[in-house]
Tab-separated table of C-alpha atoms and ligand atoms in Angstrom:
chain	number	residue	atom	x	y	z
A	5	MET	CA	29.803	6.991	-3.165
A	6	LYS	CA	30.738	5.280	-0.451
A	7	ILE	CA	29.327	3.540	2.175
A	8	SER	CA	30.402	5.768	5.606
A	9	ASP	CA	28.801	8.602	2.892
A	10	ILE	CA	25.328	6.805	2.509
A	11	LEU	CA	25.306	5.556	6.671
A	12	GLN	CA	25.613	10.051	7.476
A	13	LEU	CA	23.133	11.128	5.070
A	14	THR	CA	20.365	8.630	5.608
A	15	GLU	CA	20.952	8.533	9.799
A	16	ALA	CA	21.943	4.765	9.189
A	17	ARG	CA	22.795	2.293	11.723
A	18	VAL	CA	25.612	-1.266	10.705
A	19	VAL	CA	23.194	-4.676	11.299
A	20	CYS	CA	25.920	-6.172	10.928
A	21	GLY	CA	28.317	-6.897	7.901
A	22	SER	CA	31.713	-4.772	7.630
A	23	PHE	CA	34.007	-3.213	5.531
A	24	SER	CA	36.464	-0.281	5.454
A	25	SER	CA	36.005	3.714	5.815
A	26	GLN	CA	37.209	3.344	2.103
A	27	THR	CA	34.354	0.314	0.650
A	28	GLU	CA	32.126	1.809	-1.538
A	29	VAL	CA	29.142	0.952	-4.125
A	30	GLU	CA	28.511	2.159	-7.930
A	31	ARG	CA	25.003	2.268	-7.972
A	32	ALA	CA	22.344	1.692	-6.302
A	33	PHE	CA	18.577	-0.395	-6.789
A	34	SER	CA	15.390	0.697	-4.575
A	35	SER	CA	12.792	-2.156	-4.552
A	36	ASP	CA	10.496	-4.704	-3.146
A	37	LEU	CA	9.966	-6.794	-5.289
A	38	MET	CA	12.938	-9.819	-5.394
A	39	SER	CA	12.489	-10.421	-9.053
A	40	ASP	CA	13.067	-7.198	-9.977
A	41	VAL	CA	16.137	-6.731	-8.091
A	42	LEU	CA	17.209	-10.618	-9.788
A	43	THR	CA	16.810	-8.394	-13.089
A	44	LEU	CA	20.218	-6.332	-13.089
A	45	ASP	CA	23.232	-6.362	-14.540
A	46	SER	CA	24.729	-3.643	-12.590
A	47	GLU	CA	27.547	-5.502	-9.783
A	48	ASN	CA	28.629	-3.731	-6.712
A	49	ILE	CA	25.676	-2.704	-5.867
A	50	LEU	CA	22.916	-1.018	-2.899
A	51	LEU	CA	19.169	-2.668	-2.907
A	52	ILE	CA	17.568	-0.243	-0.697
A	53	THR	CA	14.515	-2.164	0.915
A	54	GLY	CA	12.015	-2.770	2.643
A	55	LEU	CA	11.522	-6.591	2.130
A	56	ALA	CA	12.684	-7.388	5.994
A	57	ASN	CA	12.906	-11.122	5.467
A	58	PRO	CA	15.144	-13.817	4.943
A	59	GLN	CA	13.757	-13.452	1.234
A	60	SER	CA	15.823	-10.045	0.743
A	61	ILE	CA	19.034	-12.227	2.551
A	62	ARG	CA	18.559	-14.824	-0.191
A	63	THR	CA	18.287	-12.254	-2.593
A	64	ALA	CA	21.216	-10.531	-2.615
A	65	GLU	CA	23.422	-13.364	-1.925
A	66	MET	CA	22.161	-14.680	-5.038
A	67	ALA	CA	22.717	-11.747	-7.185
A	68	ASP	CA	26.118	-11.186	-5.568
A	69	ILE	CA	24.510	-8.256	-3.604
A	70	HIS	CA	26.640	-7.183	-1.118
A	71	PHE	CA	24.895	-4.114	0.638
A	72	ILE	CA	21.498	-3.697	1.671
A	73	LEU	CA	19.954	-0.554	3.427
A	74	LEU	CA	16.459	-1.156	5.115
A	75	VAL	CA	13.877	1.227	5.197
A	76	ARG	CA	12.195	2.876	7.466
A	77	ASN	CA	12.687	1.778	10.837
A	78	LYS	CA	12.243	-1.718	10.377
A	79	LYS	CA	14.329	-3.818	12.545
A	80	ALA	CA	15.988	-7.407	11.161
A	81	THR	CA	14.764	-10.414	12.251
A	82	GLU	CA	17.366	-13.459	13.845
A	83	GLU	CA	16.611	-14.995	11.072
A	84	MET	CA	18.298	-11.981	8.550
A	85	ILE	CA	21.551	-10.773	10.107
A	86	ARG	CA	22.478	-14.871	10.935
A	87	LEU	CA	21.988	-14.863	6.912
A	88	ALA	CA	23.435	-12.223	6.466
A	89	GLU	CA	26.904	-12.911	8.217
A	90	GLU	CA	26.638	-15.971	6.524
A	91	ASN	CA	26.927	-14.128	3.630
A	92	HIS	CA	29.162	-11.934	3.765
A	93	ILE	CA	26.265	-8.601	3.358
A	94	THR	CA	26.189	-6.138	5.103
A	95	LEU	CA	22.354	-4.758	6.578
A	96	MET	CA	22.345	-2.134	7.978
A	97	GLU	CA	19.183	0.407	8.709
A	98	THR	CA	17.942	3.510	8.290
A	99	PRO	CA	14.589	5.138	10.102
A	100	PHE	CA	13.978	7.049	6.263
A	101	SER	CA	11.354	6.293	4.441
A	102	LEU	CA	11.886	3.853	0.501
A	103	PHE	CA	11.542	7.056	-1.312
A	104	ARG	CA	13.281	9.259	1.499
A	105	THR	CA	16.048	7.598	1.372
A	106	SER	CA	16.192	6.865	-2.741
A	107	GLY	CA	16.068	10.513	-3.044
A	108	ILE	CA	18.747	11.490	-0.895
A	109	LEU	CA	20.958	9.389	-1.695
A	110	TYR	CA	20.673	10.471	-5.673
A	111	GLN	CA	20.777	13.941	-5.148
A	112	ALA	CA	23.986	13.085	-3.211
A	113	GLY	CA	25.636	11.208	-6.527
A	114	LEU	CA	24.670	8.114	-6.515
A	115	MET	CA	24.140	6.402	-9.991
A	116	PRO	CA	20.558	4.784	-10.229
A	117	VAL	CA	21.577	1.264	-12.388
A	118	TYR	CA	18.543	2.604	-15.131
B	16	MET	CA	32.923	-36.960	-12.260
B	17	VAL	CA	28.693	-36.677	-11.594
B	18	ILE	CA	27.916	-34.863	-8.865
B	19	GLU	CA	24.414	-35.322	-7.926
B	20	GLN	CA	22.576	-33.923	-5.134
B	21	THR	CA	18.105	-33.883	-3.678
B	22	TYR	CA	16.921	-31.076	-2.230
B	23	PHE	CA	13.074	-31.111	-0.842
B	24	ILE	CA	11.056	-28.094	-0.949
B	25	ARG	CA	7.535	-27.443	0.569
B	26	GLY	CA	4.708	-25.191	-0.389
B	27	GLY	CA	4.279	-22.183	1.316
B	28	ASP	CA	7.317	-22.454	3.090
B	29	PHE	CA	9.076	-19.424	2.735
B	30	SER	CA	11.285	-18.723	5.616
B	31	HIS	CA	13.802	-21.509	4.165
B	32	ALA	CA	12.896	-20.784	0.545
B	33	GLY	CA	16.100	-20.340	-1.478
B	34	ASP	CA	18.424	-22.205	1.524
B	35	ALA	CA	18.424	-25.205	-1.461
B	36	SER	CA	20.128	-22.483	-4.265
B	37	SER	CA	22.193	-21.346	-1.629
B	38	LYS	CA	23.963	-24.751	-1.042
B	39	VAL	CA	24.104	-25.461	-4.346
B	40	LYS	CA	25.891	-21.525	-4.567
B	41	LYS	CA	28.482	-22.765	-2.276
B	42	LEU	CA	28.835	-26.243	-3.415
B	43	LEU	CA	30.016	-23.831	-6.995
B	44	LYS	CA	32.225	-22.062	-5.434
B	45	GLN	CA	34.283	-25.019	-4.178
B	46	LEU	CA	34.395	-26.563	-7.328
B	47	GLY	CA	35.790	-22.985	-9.118
B	48	VAL	CA	33.027	-22.606	-11.673
B	49	ASP	CA	33.160	-18.672	-12.590
B	50	ALA	CA	31.955	-16.609	-10.323
B	51	ARG	CA	29.594	-15.436	-13.726
B	52	LYS	CA	28.225	-18.718	-14.924
B	53	ILE	CA	27.520	-19.192	-11.065
B	54	LYS	CA	25.177	-15.877	-10.775
B	55	ASN	CA	23.612	-16.895	-14.351
B	56	ILE	CA	22.629	-19.879	-11.420
B	57	VAL	CA	21.486	-19.962	-9.128
B	58	ILE	CA	19.362	-16.519	-10.028
B	59	ALA	CA	17.644	-19.456	-12.751
B	60	LEU	CA	17.494	-22.036	-9.786
B	61	TYR	CA	16.654	-19.902	-6.637
B	62	GLU	CA	13.062	-18.070	-9.647
B	63	ALA	CA	12.624	-22.007	-9.870
B	64	GLU	CA	12.577	-22.511	-5.444
B	65	VAL	CA	10.591	-19.613	-4.795
B	66	ASN	CA	7.624	-21.159	-7.578
B	67	ILE	CA	8.050	-23.850	-5.767
B	68	VAL	CA	7.097	-22.590	-2.360
B	69	ALA	CA	4.915	-19.448	-4.477
B	70	HIS	CA	3.054	-21.475	-6.110
B	71	ALA	CA	2.730	-25.500	-5.536
B	72	TRP	CA	1.886	-27.785	-2.115
B	73	GLU	CA	5.070	-29.442	-2.141
B	74	GLY	CA	7.754	-30.413	-5.230
B	75	MET	CA	11.678	-32.123	-5.275
B	76	ILE	CA	15.053	-30.437	-6.647
B	77	ARG	CA	17.851	-33.158	-9.067
B	78	ILE	CA	20.444	-31.000	-9.238
B	79	SER	CA	23.536	-32.343	-11.278
B	80	ILE	CA	27.189	-31.243	-12.006
B	81	GLU	CA	29.639	-32.337	-15.010
B	82	ALA	CA	32.575	-30.815	-16.385
B	83	ASP	CA	30.844	-29.481	-18.859
B	84	ARG	CA	27.371	-28.232	-16.867
B	85	ILE	CA	24.560	-28.778	-14.005
B	86	SER	CA	21.601	-29.323	-15.756
B	87	CYS	CA	18.555	-29.028	-12.757
B	88	THR	CA	14.653	-30.553	-12.617
B	89	LEU	CA	12.354	-29.448	-10.364
B	90	GLU	CA	9.115	-31.336	-10.017
B	91	ASP	CA	6.369	-29.858	-7.802
B	92	LYS	CA	3.379	-30.954	-6.857
B	93	GLY	CA	0.613	-27.946	-7.617
B	94	PRO	CA	-1.677	-26.164	-9.226
B	95	GLY	CA	-0.054	-27.246	-12.603
B	96	ILE	CA	0.141	-24.117	-15.113
B	97	GLU	CA	-2.758	-23.918	-17.236
B	98	ASP	CA	-0.832	-21.371	-19.728
B	99	ILE	CA	3.144	-21.642	-20.035
B	100	GLY	CA	2.911	-19.178	-22.537
B	101	GLN	CA	1.410	-16.232	-20.631
B	102	ALA	CA	3.336	-17.207	-17.408
B	103	MET	CA	6.496	-16.402	-19.075
B	104	VAL	CA	5.399	-12.877	-20.368
B	105	GLU	CA	7.040	-9.971	-18.105
B	106	GLY	CA	4.655	-8.970	-15.421
B	107	TYR	CA	2.044	-11.556	-15.102
B	108	SER	CA	1.703	-13.526	-12.011
B	109	THR	CA	-0.904	-14.227	-10.133
B	110	ALA	CA	0.486	-14.413	-6.483
B	111	SER	CA	-1.153	-13.439	-4.010
B	112	LYS	CA	-1.537	-11.405	-1.425
B	113	GLU	CA	0.900	-13.479	0.889
B	114	VAL	CA	2.895	-13.865	-0.827
B	115	ARG	CA	3.870	-10.585	-2.302
B	116	GLU	CA	3.320	-9.245	1.538
B	117	MET	CA	6.703	-11.701	0.545
B	118	GLY	CA	8.615	-9.668	-2.107
B	119	PHE	CA	7.263	-11.843	-4.906
B	120	GLY	CA	4.581	-11.799	-7.434
B	121	ALA	CA	6.305	-9.436	-9.779
B	122	GLY	CA	5.865	-11.579	-12.723
B	123	MET	CA	9.158	-11.561	-13.877
B	124	GLY	CA	10.706	-14.838	-12.319
B	125	LEU	CA	10.353	-17.583	-15.496
B	126	SER	CA	11.668	-14.816	-17.598
B	127	ASN	CA	14.969	-15.140	-15.447
B	128	ILE	CA	15.148	-17.754	-15.036
B	129	LYS	CA	15.147	-17.702	-19.327
B	130	ARG	CA	17.416	-15.158	-19.314
B	131	ASN	CA	19.438	-16.959	-16.755
B	132	THR	CA	19.736	-20.510	-18.527
B	133	ASP	CA	21.521	-22.052	-21.538
B	134	VAL	CA	18.166	-24.137	-21.605
B	135	LEU	CA	14.426	-24.347	-20.242
B	136	GLU	CA	11.615	-26.985	-20.799
B	137	ILE	CA	8.381	-26.581	-18.000
B	138	THR	CA	5.948	-28.513	-18.351
B	139	SER	CA	3.265	-28.871	-16.129
B	140	GLU	CA	-0.326	-30.690	-15.572
B	141	VAL	CA	-2.696	-28.476	-14.334
B	142	GLY	CA	-4.105	-29.728	-11.317
B	143	VAL	CA	-1.275	-31.925	-10.546
B	144	GLY	CA	1.876	-30.243	-11.203
B	145	THR	CA	4.296	-28.704	-13.202
B	146	LYS	CA	8.438	-29.612	-13.786
B	147	VAL	CA	11.406	-27.203	-14.867
B	148	TYR	CA	14.728	-28.779	-16.572
B	149	MET	CA	17.348	-26.741	-16.923
B	150	VAL	CA	21.139	-26.008	-17.703
B	151	ASN	CA	23.987	-24.317	-17.888
B	152	TYR	CA	26.963	-25.193	-19.727
B	153	PHE	CA	30.191	-23.508	-17.758
C	212	LIG	N1	5.382	-24.367	-9.983
C	212	LIG	C1	4.976	-23.206	-10.663
C	212	LIG	N2	3.042	-24.055	-10.104
C	212	LIG	C2	1.884	-23.510	-10.363
C	212	LIG	N3	2.110	-21.994	-11.497
C	212	LIG	C3	2.942	-21.410	-11.067
C	212	LIG	C4	4.506	-22.107	-11.269
C	212	LIG	N4	5.499	-20.948	-11.324
C	212	LIG	C5	5.314	-20.315	-12.097
C	212	LIG	N5	3.394	-20.351	-12.073
C	212	LIG	C6	2.690	-19.413	-12.384
C	212	LIG	O1	3.599	-17.882	-13.663
C	212	LIG	C7	3.330	-17.175	-13.040
C	212	LIG	C8	4.677	-16.375	-13.584
C	212	LIG	O2	5.586	-16.890	-12.718
C	212	LIG	P1	6.685	-16.068	-11.885
C	212	LIG	O3	8.009	-16.383	-11.687
C	212	LIG	O4	7.616	-16.118	-13.500
C	212	LIG	O5	6.648	-14.747	-12.229
C	212	LIG	P2	5.421	-14.830	-10.559
C	212	LIG	O6	6.521	-16.062	-9.003
C	212	LIG	O7	4.838	-14.399	-10.341
C	212	LIG	O8	6.920	-13.400	-9.635
C	212	LIG	P3	7.620	-13.179	-9.606
C	212	LIG	O9	8.952	-14.803	-9.449
C	212	LIG	O10	8.433	-12.468	-10.459
C	212	LIG	O11	7.940	-12.952	-7.681
C	212	LIG	C9	2.941	-17.170	-11.774
C	212	LIG	O12	2.904	-15.956	-11.890
C	212	LIG	C10	2.156	-18.463	-11.316
C	212	LIG	O13	0.785	-18.705	-12.182
C	213	LIG	MG1	8.331	-16.884	-9.328
């Protein structure tokens, strides 16, 4: 699914990062527990999380995840933005909840990891 | 050629948890190590680093990179682990509420480390600390 479609469907905004209009992710995973995220084997995934602290960025960095969607109007902190920029991670924020965000994207065809 | 680095880790300091692993990742990239291998190494190292922050008081990470491998030794002063076998079980966690709020405490860390390393040795003394030694071959 195209990042631009994800932004539109979840009424999200980009906090930092750049990507082309054709950039896509293959699958998504929703979790607030970072070790759960670190079990994933897939490439090219979107992390959907309510965890608004630097550890969500560090986790993405280690797992080679390049797209993070923060839910429920959680605001990325300055430190998160700094780390995301340093590691070429695109950070987005949606007002929707984790459940609603996941439901919308799943229904629109974004594949789950499991 | 052997590259050696040492990093100090403060217990409870979640704003810096992962800084050491991040530096190691950048170093391995510079050295041209295969991306898939780097991912295995840094996931294991990051989990072990976060474990010091989450469960111990302070610790030290020493890494040594040789032509065919990286060895990481993480030694901490902390409560130690009474039953390492039990701690390795997926889902087992004694993480505090504060640690869970930081996004950890799934009880997946040690099994993630196991899965991502070629050699893993954990030794621990209750009330003194824990030592994690791991090796990945390139
Ligand atoms: N360095 C350490 N010092 C003391 N206890 C530890 C240490 N590392 C792990 N443990 C103990 O082993 C348990 C399991 O560790 P593990 O990393 O698998 O899970 P966790 O840290 O609780 O949660 P997660 O890693 O999924 O965020 C911990 O809850 C803790 O009781
Ligand atoms: Mg852990």
